[in-house]
């Protein structure tokens, strides 16, 4: 049973690094149950148990070149051919068989003579360049022994992992599926088509966030891709959240994270029996944001309505939550060298939009919370800790924007 989280509306903002770790731990505690998937359907999932070999790799000795398998002293009597997929017999003394790359090496083979070094005349194979013993033979277990662990639990399933699993003989693998994510757009002042104007701004998060969530490792729920704008009433908020939570492990909302007259997210969460994992984070831009846990191991992530602030919330809270639910390792930050000074934000962590050029990260203009121009050109955010400034040449933390 999930522990009850104690933060509540009005609690002090949580340190940015602590908020990420707290969110990850909550996701990890509620990580998705393993399922067995056909390997060709497992891309993007996460290994729920170590990937092990079913046989040695290779399972039998194979030739790594086109040539001739020989035994004894040359010249050798050509006595047949073995192709990939065939099962040859035993090689006799003084004999040679033509062999293809990937074919099973006959028993008692001593050498492989490469085709470019061989001469064939009157049914005999000879060479002036005698190879060493068993050169160009891939021996049994050369890559891995039977039952050997190749990848640990928690490793992402990629096309390379799928190929490795297939090479081991797996048809099904045990994985944790991608968390299902839904998106709700709050704010009936938003326009969803045409140019902004007449007091209405165009919704930019509805079209962009589903793809970002997919790049972050979620499986967007088709019926909520996205849903909204939701009417600015408590009843509409509760109804939309309840419907989304029926289909999704994580519901992301945009807007309504404050406590104004039309901000209904907090009351809606209370009505649904939610408890706060994180309620407000000491980060700029991006304040306020939240993560709430609901019965049934479901989560709501409240993203601010301003576009850049919403993306800050994605890298701050959504990425750790998805990693925890998937059973993956905590998503640590990397480092970059600043190519220009970056101002601090007092007691708050500053996530500054940057573009990586060469080996340095340069802050971008047009980086206001409501602006998208800088965000569209950015690679990620440089991390300036509370109470500090970022100086040219300084090594600072960096978190990449999912894409």
mmCIF file of C-alpha atoms in Angstrom:
data_model
loop_
_atom_site.group_PDB
_atom_site.id
_atom_site.type_symbol
_atom_site.label_atom_id
_atom_site.label_comp_id
_atom_site.label_asym_id
_atom_site.label_seq_id
_atom_site.Cartn_x
_atom_site.Cartn_y
_atom_site.Cartn_z
ATOM 1 C CA UNK A 1 0.000 0.000 0.000
ATOM 2 C CA UNK A 2 1.343 3.405 -0.964
ATOM 3 C CA UNK A 3 2.489 5.669 1.845
ATOM 4 C CA UNK A 4 0.525 8.864 2.308
ATOM 5 C CA UNK A 5 2.348 12.004 1.174
ATOM 6 C CA UNK A 6 2.137 14.892 3.571
ATOM 7 C CA UNK A 7 2.777 18.023 1.516
ATOM 8 C CA UNK A 8 -0.309 20.170 1.083
ATOM 9 C CA UNK A 9 -1.402 23.464 -0.465
ATOM 10 C CA UNK A 10 0.537 26.238 1.180
ATOM 11 C CA UNK A 11 3.579 24.098 2.032
ATOM 12 C CA UNK A 12 7.038 25.534 1.329
ATOM 13 C CA UNK A 13 8.442 24.892 -2.184
ATOM 14 C CA UNK A 14 10.604 21.795 -2.326
ATOM 15 C CA UNK A 15 14.213 22.024 -3.515
ATOM 16 C CA UNK A 16 14.444 21.135 -7.222
ATOM 17 C CA UNK A 17 16.820 18.195 -6.837
ATOM 18 C CA UNK A 18 14.821 16.859 -3.883
ATOM 19 C CA UNK A 19 11.579 17.180 -5.853
ATOM 20 C CA UNK A 20 13.004 15.098 -8.701
ATOM 21 C CA UNK A 21 14.209 12.387 -6.339
ATOM 22 C CA UNK A 22 10.948 12.344 -4.342
ATOM 23 C CA UNK A 23 8.915 12.003 -7.533
ATOM 24 C CA UNK A 24 11.138 9.194 -8.818
ATOM 25 C CA UNK A 25 10.825 7.256 -5.560
ATOM 26 C CA UNK A 26 7.029 7.574 -5.657
ATOM 27 C CA UNK A 27 6.993 6.227 -9.210
ATOM 28 C CA UNK A 28 9.375 3.418 -8.323
ATOM 29 C CA UNK A 29 7.160 2.365 -5.409
ATOM 30 C CA UNK A 30 4.226 2.115 -7.835
ATOM 31 C CA UNK A 31 6.191 0.697 -10.796
ATOM 32 C CA UNK A 32 4.141 -1.119 -13.383
ATOM 33 C CA UNK A 33 3.683 -4.875 -13.194
ATOM 34 C CA UNK A 34 5.705 -7.035 -15.596
ATOM 35 C CA UNK A 35 4.101 -8.451 -18.718
ATOM 36 C CA UNK A 36 5.455 -10.811 -21.358
ATOM 37 C CA UNK A 37 5.661 -9.219 -24.783
ATOM 38 C CA UNK A 38 6.636 -10.668 -28.159
ATOM 39 C CA UNK A 39 10.067 -9.187 -28.803
ATOM 40 C CA UNK A 40 8.896 -7.280 -31.880
ATOM 41 C CA UNK A 41 6.321 -5.435 -29.738
ATOM 42 C CA UNK A 42 8.625 -4.553 -26.833
ATOM 43 C CA UNK A 43 10.400 -1.482 -28.231
ATOM 44 C CA UNK A 44 10.368 1.327 -25.648
ATOM 45 C CA UNK A 45 9.435 -0.929 -22.729
ATOM 46 C CA UNK A 46 11.839 -1.770 -19.880
ATOM 47 C CA UNK A 47 13.333 -5.127 -18.961
ATOM 48 C CA UNK A 48 11.532 -6.514 -15.903
ATOM 49 C CA UNK A 49 14.179 -9.174 -15.383
ATOM 50 C CA UNK A 50 17.737 -9.643 -16.627
ATOM 51 C CA UNK A 51 18.092 -10.694 -20.260
ATOM 52 C CA UNK A 52 19.940 -14.029 -20.293
ATOM 53 C CA UNK A 53 21.128 -16.318 -23.029
ATOM 54 C CA UNK A 54 19.211 -19.521 -23.697
ATOM 55 C CA UNK A 55 22.280 -21.129 -25.319
ATOM 56 C CA UNK A 56 25.922 -20.170 -25.676
ATOM 57 C CA UNK A 57 26.561 -17.416 -28.212
ATOM 58 C CA UNK A 58 27.422 -18.599 -30.781
ATOM 59 C CA UNK A 59 25.550 -21.836 -30.154
ATOM 60 C CA UNK A 60 27.871 -23.674 -32.581
ATOM 61 C CA UNK A 61 31.187 -22.796 -34.246
ATOM 62 C CA UNK A 62 30.729 -20.639 -37.351
ATOM 63 C CA UNK A 63 32.977 -19.249 -40.048
ATOM 64 C CA UNK A 64 33.519 -15.502 -40.015
ATOM 65 C CA UNK A 65 34.677 -15.474 -43.673
ATOM 66 C CA UNK A 66 33.954 -17.056 -47.039
ATOM 67 C CA UNK A 67 36.563 -19.722 -47.755
ATOM 68 C CA UNK A 68 37.449 -23.349 -47.231
ATOM 69 C CA UNK A 69 37.432 -25.436 -44.058
ATOM 70 C CA UNK A 70 40.419 -27.773 -44.134
ATOM 71 C CA UNK A 71 42.109 -30.494 -42.106
ATOM 72 C CA UNK A 72 45.624 -31.852 -42.382
ATOM 73 C CA UNK A 73 48.338 -30.818 -44.834
ATOM 74 C CA UNK A 74 47.528 -29.179 -48.158
ATOM 75 C CA UNK A 75 46.741 -29.284 -50.916
ATOM 76 C CA UNK A 76 43.311 -30.485 -49.797
ATOM 77 C CA UNK A 77 40.808 -32.555 -51.707
ATOM 78 C CA UNK A 78 37.594 -30.521 -52.236
ATOM 79 C CA UNK A 79 34.775 -32.704 -50.959
ATOM 80 C CA UNK A 80 31.704 -30.495 -50.701
ATOM 81 C CA UNK A 81 30.147 -27.242 -49.586
ATOM 82 C CA UNK A 82 28.461 -25.975 -46.419
ATOM 83 C CA UNK A 83 26.210 -22.925 -46.418
ATOM 84 C CA UNK A 84 24.656 -20.954 -43.578
ATOM 85 C CA UNK A 85 21.781 -22.965 -42.170
ATOM 86 C CA UNK A 86 23.311 -26.308 -43.060
ATOM 87 C CA UNK A 87 24.659 -28.907 -40.647
ATOM 88 C CA UNK A 88 27.874 -30.444 -41.989
ATOM 89 C CA UNK A 89 29.382 -33.745 -41.068
ATOM 90 C CA UNK A 90 32.892 -34.511 -39.893
ATOM 91 C CA UNK A 91 35.857 -33.280 -41.921
ATOM 92 C CA UNK A 92 38.344 -35.985 -42.905
ATOM 93 C CA UNK A 93 42.138 -35.684 -43.023
ATOM 94 C CA UNK A 94 43.369 -34.037 -46.219
ATOM 95 C CA UNK A 95 39.900 -32.786 -47.119
ATOM 96 C CA UNK A 96 38.420 -29.320 -47.717
ATOM 97 C CA UNK A 97 34.856 -28.072 -47.912
ATOM 98 C CA UNK A 98 33.796 -24.720 -49.301
ATOM 99 C CA UNK A 99 32.232 -22.685 -46.463
ATOM 100 C CA UNK A 100 30.163 -19.484 -46.384
ATOM 101 C CA UNK A 101 30.264 -16.729 -43.781
ATOM 102 C CA UNK A 102 28.006 -17.708 -40.890
ATOM 103 C CA UNK A 103 27.969 -21.386 -41.788
ATOM 104 C CA UNK A 104 28.546 -24.068 -39.176
ATOM 105 C CA UNK A 105 32.133 -25.245 -39.135
ATOM 106 C CA UNK A 106 32.487 -29.030 -39.700
ATOM 107 C CA UNK A 107 33.788 -31.112 -36.816
ATOM 108 C CA UNK A 108 37.581 -31.618 -36.759
ATOM 109 C CA UNK A 109 38.206 -28.485 -38.869
ATOM 110 C CA UNK A 110 41.716 -27.181 -38.206
ATOM 111 C CA UNK A 111 41.847 -24.061 -40.352
ATOM 112 C CA UNK A 112 39.794 -21.751 -42.517
ATOM 113 C CA UNK A 113 41.506 -20.693 -45.761
ATOM 114 C CA UNK A 114 40.029 -17.417 -46.950
ATOM 115 C CA UNK A 115 38.650 -17.471 -50.467
ATOM 116 C CA UNK A 116 40.983 -14.665 -51.549
ATOM 117 C CA UNK A 117 44.002 -16.722 -50.439
ATOM 118 C CA UNK A 118 42.887 -20.012 -52.002
ATOM 119 C CA UNK A 119 43.537 -21.576 -55.372
ATOM 120 C CA UNK A 120 41.246 -24.296 -56.691
ATOM 121 C CA UNK A 121 42.406 -26.548 -59.523
ATOM 122 C CA UNK A 122 41.600 -30.127 -60.524
ATOM 123 C CA UNK A 123 39.392 -30.603 -57.470
ATOM 124 C CA UNK A 124 42.031 -29.532 -54.985
ATOM 125 C CA UNK A 125 42.467 -26.448 -52.781
ATOM 126 C CA UNK A 126 45.896 -24.974 -52.103
ATOM 127 C CA UNK A 127 47.263 -21.785 -50.569
ATOM 128 C CA UNK A 128 50.530 -19.942 -50.187
ATOM 129 C CA UNK A 129 49.249 -18.171 -47.084
ATOM 130 C CA UNK A 130 48.571 -20.834 -44.489
ATOM 131 C CA UNK A 131 46.402 -19.450 -41.657
ATOM 132 C CA UNK A 132 46.851 -20.249 -37.996
ATOM 133 C CA UNK A 133 44.774 -22.893 -36.314
ATOM 134 C CA UNK A 134 41.067 -22.012 -35.988
ATOM 135 C CA UNK A 135 41.607 -18.430 -37.194
ATOM 136 C CA UNK A 136 38.357 -16.932 -38.583
ATOM 137 C CA UNK A 137 36.251 -19.368 -36.555
ATOM 138 C CA UNK A 138 33.693 -17.968 -34.139
ATOM 139 C CA UNK A 139 33.871 -20.501 -31.336
ATOM 140 C CA UNK A 140 30.968 -21.704 -29.151
ATOM 141 C CA UNK A 141 30.311 -19.231 -26.307
ATOM 142 C CA UNK A 142 32.758 -16.658 -27.662
ATOM 143 C CA UNK A 143 30.231 -13.867 -27.052
ATOM 144 C CA UNK A 144 28.441 -15.302 -24.023
ATOM 145 C CA UNK A 145 27.964 -18.538 -22.128
ATOM 146 C CA UNK A 146 24.657 -20.331 -21.636
ATOM 147 C CA UNK A 147 22.502 -18.543 -19.040
ATOM 148 C CA UNK A 148 24.836 -15.543 -18.864
ATOM 149 C CA UNK A 149 23.273 -12.181 -17.971
ATOM 150 C CA UNK A 150 23.562 -9.844 -20.929
ATOM 151 C CA UNK A 151 21.550 -6.871 -19.655
ATOM 152 C CA UNK A 152 20.157 -6.060 -16.200
ATOM 153 C CA UNK A 153 16.597 -5.510 -15.067
ATOM 154 C CA UNK A 154 15.630 -1.871 -15.681
ATOM 155 C CA UNK A 155 17.451 -1.591 -19.005
ATOM 156 C CA UNK A 156 15.413 0.147 -21.751
ATOM 157 C CA UNK A 157 14.334 -2.079 -24.616
ATOM 158 C CA UNK A 158 15.750 -0.635 -27.833
ATOM 159 C CA UNK A 159 15.990 -2.096 -31.352
ATOM 160 C CA UNK A 160 19.475 -3.294 -30.416
ATOM 161 C CA UNK A 161 18.120 -5.085 -27.343
ATOM 162 C CA UNK A 162 15.394 -6.685 -29.456
ATOM 163 C CA UNK A 163 18.016 -7.956 -31.900
ATOM 164 C CA UNK A 164 20.113 -9.328 -29.031
ATOM 165 C CA UNK A 165 17.095 -11.087 -27.522
ATOM 166 C CA UNK A 166 16.295 -12.630 -30.890
ATOM 167 C CA UNK A 167 19.880 -13.818 -31.340
ATOM 168 C CA UNK A 168 19.575 -15.606 -27.984
ATOM 169 C CA UNK A 169 16.435 -17.418 -29.129
ATOM 170 C CA UNK A 170 13.861 -15.428 -27.151
ATOM 171 C CA UNK A 171 10.365 -15.077 -28.614
ATOM 172 C CA UNK A 172 8.888 -13.375 -25.516
ATOM 173 C CA UNK A 173 10.586 -11.201 -22.907
ATOM 174 C CA UNK A 174 9.400 -9.949 -19.521
ATOM 175 C CA UNK A 175 9.070 -6.157 -19.532
ATOM 176 C CA UNK A 176 7.419 -3.287 -17.749
ATOM 177 C CA UNK A 177 5.328 -1.508 -20.394
ATOM 178 C CA UNK A 178 5.589 2.180 -21.147
ATOM 179 C CA UNK A 179 3.430 4.170 -18.706
ATOM 180 C CA UNK A 180 0.202 5.347 -20.312
ATOM 181 C CA UNK A 181 -0.095 9.130 -20.301
ATOM 182 C CA UNK A 182 -3.070 11.410 -20.874
ATOM 183 C CA UNK A 183 -3.074 15.171 -21.320
ATOM 184 C CA UNK A 184 -5.759 17.568 -20.138
ATOM 185 C CA UNK A 185 -5.702 21.223 -21.170
ATOM 186 C CA UNK A 186 -7.285 23.527 -18.607
ATOM 187 C CA UNK A 187 -8.388 27.057 -19.478
ATOM 188 C CA UNK A 188 -11.406 27.870 -21.604
ATOM 189 C CA UNK A 189 -9.702 31.088 -22.679
ATOM 190 C CA UNK A 190 -7.532 29.095 -25.102
ATOM 191 C CA UNK A 191 -8.110 28.929 -28.839
ATOM 192 C CA UNK A 192 -7.396 25.603 -30.525
ATOM 193 C CA UNK A 193 -7.492 26.788 -34.157
ATOM 194 C CA UNK A 194 -6.525 29.905 -36.070
ATOM 195 C CA UNK A 195 -4.514 32.940 -34.988
ATOM 196 C CA UNK A 196 -4.667 34.311 -31.433
ATOM 197 C CA UNK A 197 -6.626 37.477 -30.786
ATOM 198 C CA UNK A 198 -9.647 39.053 -29.134
ATOM 199 C CA UNK A 199 -8.348 38.075 -25.690
ATOM 200 C CA UNK A 200 -7.723 34.421 -26.568
ATOM 201 C CA UNK A 201 -4.255 32.883 -26.888
ATOM 202 C CA UNK A 202 -3.551 29.835 -29.030
ATOM 203 C CA UNK A 203 -3.021 26.586 -27.150
ATOM 204 C CA UNK A 204 0.585 25.544 -27.857
ATOM 205 C CA UNK A 205 0.876 22.719 -25.323
ATOM 206 C CA UNK A 206 -1.959 20.544 -26.615
ATOM 207 C CA UNK A 207 -0.301 19.976 -29.995
ATOM 208 C CA UNK A 208 3.265 19.622 -28.642
ATOM 209 C CA UNK A 209 3.153 17.810 -25.297
ATOM 210 C CA UNK A 210 1.866 14.409 -26.513
ATOM 211 C CA UNK A 211 4.917 14.013 -28.743
ATOM 212 C CA UNK A 212 7.202 15.174 -25.947
ATOM 213 C CA UNK A 213 5.644 12.658 -23.561
ATOM 214 C CA UNK A 214 6.204 9.922 -26.137
ATOM 215 C CA UNK A 215 9.862 10.929 -26.508
ATOM 216 C CA UNK A 216 10.123 10.896 -22.713
ATOM 217 C CA UNK A 217 9.088 7.237 -22.577
ATOM 218 C CA UNK A 218 5.314 7.416 -22.133
ATOM 219 C CA UNK A 219 2.594 5.867 -24.257
ATOM 220 C CA UNK A 220 0.080 8.663 -24.935
ATOM 221 C CA UNK A 221 -3.502 7.446 -24.556
ATOM 222 C CA UNK A 222 -5.119 8.014 -27.976
ATOM 223 C CA UNK A 223 -8.454 9.211 -26.566
ATOM 224 C CA UNK A 224 -6.706 12.018 -24.672
ATOM 225 C CA UNK A 225 -4.311 13.321 -27.289
ATOM 226 C CA UNK A 226 -5.086 15.907 -25.997
ATOM 227 C CA UNK A 227 -8.448 16.597 -24.372
ATOM 228 C CA UNK A 228 -9.525 20.157 -23.836
ATOM 229 C CA UNK A 229 -9.617 22.988 -23.238
ATOM 230 C CA UNK A 230 -11.602 21.943 -20.167
ATOM 231 C CA UNK A 231 -14.205 24.391 -18.905
ATOM 232 C CA UNK A 232 -13.124 26.482 -15.913
ATOM 233 C CA UNK A 233 -15.465 24.807 -13.439
ATOM 234 C CA UNK A 234 -14.729 22.393 -10.628
ATOM 235 C CA UNK A 235 -17.273 19.916 -11.965
ATOM 236 C CA UNK A 236 -15.636 19.876 -15.423
ATOM 237 C CA UNK A 237 -12.173 19.415 -13.893
ATOM 238 C CA UNK A 238 -13.257 16.493 -11.702
ATOM 239 C CA UNK A 239 -15.089 14.814 -14.565
ATOM 240 C CA UNK A 240 -12.170 15.175 -16.976
ATOM 241 C CA UNK A 241 -9.637 13.918 -14.435
ATOM 242 C CA UNK A 242 -11.766 10.941 -13.465
ATOM 243 C CA UNK A 243 -12.219 9.907 -17.101
ATOM 244 C CA UNK A 244 -8.516 10.307 -17.896
ATOM 245 C CA UNK A 245 -7.442 8.346 -14.824
ATOM 246 C CA UNK A 246 -9.538 5.399 -15.991
ATOM 247 C CA UNK A 247 -7.179 4.922 -18.937
ATOM 248 C CA UNK A 248 -3.824 6.394 -17.910
ATOM 249 C CA UNK A 249 -1.110 5.808 -15.345
ATOM 250 C CA UNK A 250 -0.077 9.471 -15.530
ATOM 251 C CA UNK A 251 -2.358 12.400 -16.304
ATOM 252 C CA UNK A 252 -0.602 15.648 -17.144
ATOM 253 C CA UNK A 253 -2.616 18.844 -16.841
ATOM 254 C CA UNK A 254 -1.731 22.332 -18.008
ATOM 255 C CA UNK A 255 -2.720 25.414 -16.060
ATOM 256 C CA UNK A 256 -4.743 25.713 -12.884
ATOM 257 C CA UNK A 257 -1.872 24.977 -10.489
ATOM 258 C CA UNK A 258 -2.290 28.262 -8.609
ATOM 259 C CA UNK A 259 -5.116 29.057 -6.186
ATOM 260 C CA UNK A 260 -6.972 31.740 -8.152
ATOM 261 C CA UNK A 261 -10.737 31.988 -8.681
ATOM 262 C CA UNK A 262 -10.676 29.781 -11.817
ATOM 263 C CA UNK A 263 -7.849 27.449 -10.703
ATOM 264 C CA UNK A 264 -9.710 24.261 -9.859
ATOM 265 C CA UNK A 265 -6.951 21.645 -9.921
ATOM 266 C CA UNK A 266 -6.290 21.573 -6.172
ATOM 267 C CA UNK A 267 -9.985 21.286 -5.203
ATOM 268 C CA UNK A 268 -10.489 18.635 -7.902
ATOM 269 C CA UNK A 269 -7.583 16.582 -6.540
ATOM 270 C CA UNK A 270 -9.013 16.836 -3.045
ATOM 271 C CA UNK A 271 -12.389 15.602 -4.263
ATOM 272 C CA UNK A 272 -10.700 12.630 -5.956
ATOM 273 C CA UNK A 273 -8.867 11.640 -2.780
ATOM 274 C CA UNK A 274 -5.381 12.584 -3.973
ATOM 275 C CA UNK A 275 -2.329 13.057 -1.780
ATOM 276 C CA UNK A 276 0.560 15.308 -2.770
ATOM 277 C CA UNK A 277 3.916 13.803 -3.666
ATOM 278 C CA UNK A 278 5.307 17.247 -4.508
ATOM 279 C CA UNK A 279 3.419 20.506 -4.213
ATOM 280 C CA UNK A 280 5.393 23.440 -5.635
ATOM 281 C CA UNK A 281 9.094 23.331 -6.474
ATOM 282 C CA UNK A 282 11.688 26.030 -5.874
ATOM 283 C CA UNK A 283 12.598 26.443 -9.546
ATOM 284 C CA UNK A 284 12.348 29.300 -12.039
ATOM 285 C CA UNK A 285 10.714 29.277 -14.477
ATOM 286 C CA UNK A 286 8.148 26.643 -13.686
ATOM 287 C CA UNK A 287 6.577 27.718 -10.406
ATOM 288 C CA UNK A 288 4.112 26.302 -9.420
ATOM 289 C CA UNK A 289 4.013 22.620 -10.375
ATOM 290 C CA UNK A 290 2.867 19.506 -8.557
ATOM 291 C CA UNK A 291 2.645 15.726 -8.496
ATOM 292 C CA UNK A 292 -0.301 14.039 -6.789
ATOM 293 C CA UNK A 293 -0.872 10.342 -6.144
ATOM 294 C CA UNK A 294 -4.329 8.812 -6.441
ATOM 295 C CA UNK A 295 -5.788 5.434 -5.492
ATOM 296 C CA UNK A 296 -4.870 2.645 -7.871
ATOM 297 C CA UNK A 297 -1.268 3.792 -8.393
ATOM 298 C CA UNK A 298 -2.263 6.666 -10.651
ATOM 299 C CA UNK A 299 -0.613 10.074 -10.749
ATOM 300 C CA UNK A 300 -1.518 13.598 -11.794
ATOM 301 C CA UNK A 301 1.266 15.985 -12.755
ATOM 302 C CA UNK A 302 0.140 19.599 -12.715
ATOM 303 C CA UNK A 303 2.106 21.608 -15.275
ATOM 304 C CA UNK A 304 1.960 25.421 -15.330
ATOM 305 C CA UNK A 305 0.047 26.998 -18.191
ATOM 306 C CA UNK A 306 2.972 29.020 -19.573
ATOM 307 C CA UNK A 307 4.682 26.918 -22.247
ATOM 308 C CA UNK A 308 8.298 27.161 -21.084
ATOM 309 C CA UNK A 309 7.275 26.664 -17.467
ATOM 310 C CA UNK A 310 5.359 23.549 -18.512
ATOM 311 C CA UNK A 311 8.456 22.076 -20.164
ATOM 312 C CA UNK A 312 10.486 22.860 -17.046
ATOM 313 C CA UNK A 313 7.906 20.806 -15.140
ATOM 314 C CA UNK A 314 8.257 17.968 -17.649
ATOM 315 C CA UNK A 315 12.026 17.670 -17.141
ATOM 316 C CA UNK A 316 11.690 18.287 -13.407
ATOM 317 C CA UNK A 317 8.845 15.928 -12.502
ATOM 318 C CA UNK A 318 7.507 13.940 -15.462
ATOM 319 C CA UNK A 319 10.840 12.398 -16.473
ATOM 320 C CA UNK A 320 11.637 11.085 -12.961
ATOM 321 C CA UNK A 321 8.072 9.825 -12.524
ATOM 322 C CA UNK A 322 8.102 7.901 -15.809
ATOM 323 C CA UNK A 323 11.510 6.429 -14.976
ATOM 324 C CA UNK A 324 10.247 5.216 -11.604
ATOM 325 C CA UNK A 325 7.046 3.717 -13.014
ATOM 326 C CA UNK A 326 9.124 1.911 -15.657
ATOM 327 C CA UNK A 327 11.592 0.578 -13.106
ATOM 328 C CA UNK A 328 14.478 2.380 -14.782
ATOM 329 C CA UNK A 329 17.401 4.097 -13.090
ATOM 330 C CA UNK A 330 16.991 7.632 -11.765
ATOM 331 C CA UNK A 331 17.497 10.095 -14.669
ATOM 332 C CA UNK A 332 20.644 11.912 -13.599
ATOM 333 C CA UNK A 333 21.722 15.205 -15.109
ATOM 334 C CA UNK A 334 24.871 15.702 -17.188
ATOM 335 C CA UNK A 335 27.241 18.701 -17.246
ATOM 336 C CA UNK A 336 28.008 21.423 -19.763
ATOM 337 C CA UNK A 337 30.447 24.294 -19.953
ATOM 338 C CA UNK A 338 28.793 27.706 -20.127
ATOM 339 C CA UNK A 339 29.641 29.892 -23.087
ATOM 340 C CA UNK A 340 28.211 32.996 -21.415
ATOM 341 C CA UNK A 341 27.128 34.221 -17.995
ATOM 342 C CA UNK A 342 23.716 33.196 -16.628
ATOM 343 C CA UNK A 343 22.016 35.069 -13.810
ATOM 344 C CA UNK A 344 20.853 33.239 -10.714
ATOM 345 C CA UNK A 345 17.328 33.276 -9.324
ATOM 346 C CA UNK A 346 17.994 33.876 -5.639
ATOM 347 C CA UNK A 347 16.718 31.022 -3.492
ATOM 348 C CA UNK A 348 15.396 29.161 -6.533
ATOM 349 C CA UNK A 349 17.138 26.802 -8.937
ATOM 350 C CA UNK A 350 17.350 28.487 -12.337
ATOM 351 C CA UNK A 351 16.766 26.309 -15.405
ATOM 352 C CA UNK A 352 18.095 28.417 -18.267
ATOM 353 C CA UNK A 353 17.349 27.534 -21.889
ATOM 354 C CA UNK A 354 20.600 26.812 -23.720
ATOM 355 C CA UNK A 355 21.805 25.762 -27.151
ATOM 356 C CA UNK A 356 24.841 23.466 -27.355
ATOM 357 C CA UNK A 357 27.336 24.839 -29.855
ATOM 358 C CA UNK A 358 30.616 22.991 -30.103
ATOM 359 C CA UNK A 359 31.545 22.093 -26.548
ATOM 360 C CA UNK A 360 29.728 24.961 -24.862
ATOM 361 C CA UNK A 361 26.184 25.822 -23.840
ATOM 362 C CA UNK A 362 24.913 29.294 -24.685
ATOM 363 C CA UNK A 363 21.818 30.868 -23.132
ATOM 364 C CA UNK A 364 19.096 31.755 -25.603
ATOM 365 C CA UNK A 365 17.063 34.946 -25.968
ATOM 366 C CA UNK A 366 13.265 34.891 -26.034
ATOM 367 C CA UNK A 367 13.282 32.748 -22.915
ATOM 368 C CA UNK A 368 10.304 34.174 -21.047
ATOM 369 C CA UNK A 369 7.882 31.748 -19.429
ATOM 370 C CA UNK A 370 5.218 32.404 -22.051
ATOM 371 C CA UNK A 371 7.620 32.355 -25.023
ATOM 372 C CA UNK A 372 8.228 29.457 -27.386
ATOM 373 C CA UNK A 373 10.826 30.942 -29.730
ATOM 374 C CA UNK A 374 13.782 30.190 -27.472
ATOM 375 C CA UNK A 375 12.309 26.830 -26.453
ATOM 376 C CA UNK A 376 12.039 25.686 -30.086
ATOM 377 C CA UNK A 377 15.769 26.298 -30.633
ATOM 378 C CA UNK A 378 16.985 24.895 -27.294
ATOM 379 C CA UNK A 379 18.729 21.608 -26.558
ATOM 380 C CA UNK A 380 17.889 21.734 -22.872
ATOM 381 C CA UNK A 381 18.331 23.643 -19.633
ATOM 382 C CA UNK A 382 21.510 24.669 -17.840
ATOM 383 C CA UNK A 383 21.077 24.267 -14.086
ATOM 384 C CA UNK A 384 22.145 27.166 -11.881
ATOM 385 C CA UNK A 385 21.793 26.164 -8.189
ATOM 386 C CA UNK A 386 20.061 28.395 -5.619
ATOM 387 C CA UNK A 387 22.151 31.313 -4.437
ATOM 388 C CA UNK A 388 24.608 31.052 -7.338
ATOM 389 C CA UNK A 389 25.357 32.692 -10.679
ATOM 390 C CA UNK A 390 26.518 30.917 -13.826
ATOM 391 C CA UNK A 391 29.853 32.220 -15.166
ATOM 392 C CA UNK A 392 31.434 31.809 -18.593
ATOM 393 C CA UNK A 393 33.607 28.686 -18.632
ATOM 394 C CA UNK A 394 31.939 27.192 -15.556
ATOM 395 C CA UNK A 395 30.801 23.570 -15.538
ATOM 396 C CA UNK A 396 27.112 23.365 -14.578
ATOM 397 C CA UNK A 397 24.402 20.737 -14.601
ATOM 398 C CA UNK A 398 22.373 20.154 -17.756
ATOM 399 C CA UNK A 399 19.043 18.431 -18.431
ATOM 400 C CA UNK A 400 18.022 17.705 -22.005
ATOM 401 C CA UNK A 401 14.557 18.409 -23.399
ATOM 402 C CA UNK A 402 12.935 15.161 -24.642
ATOM 403 C CA UNK A 403 12.743 15.038 -28.404
#
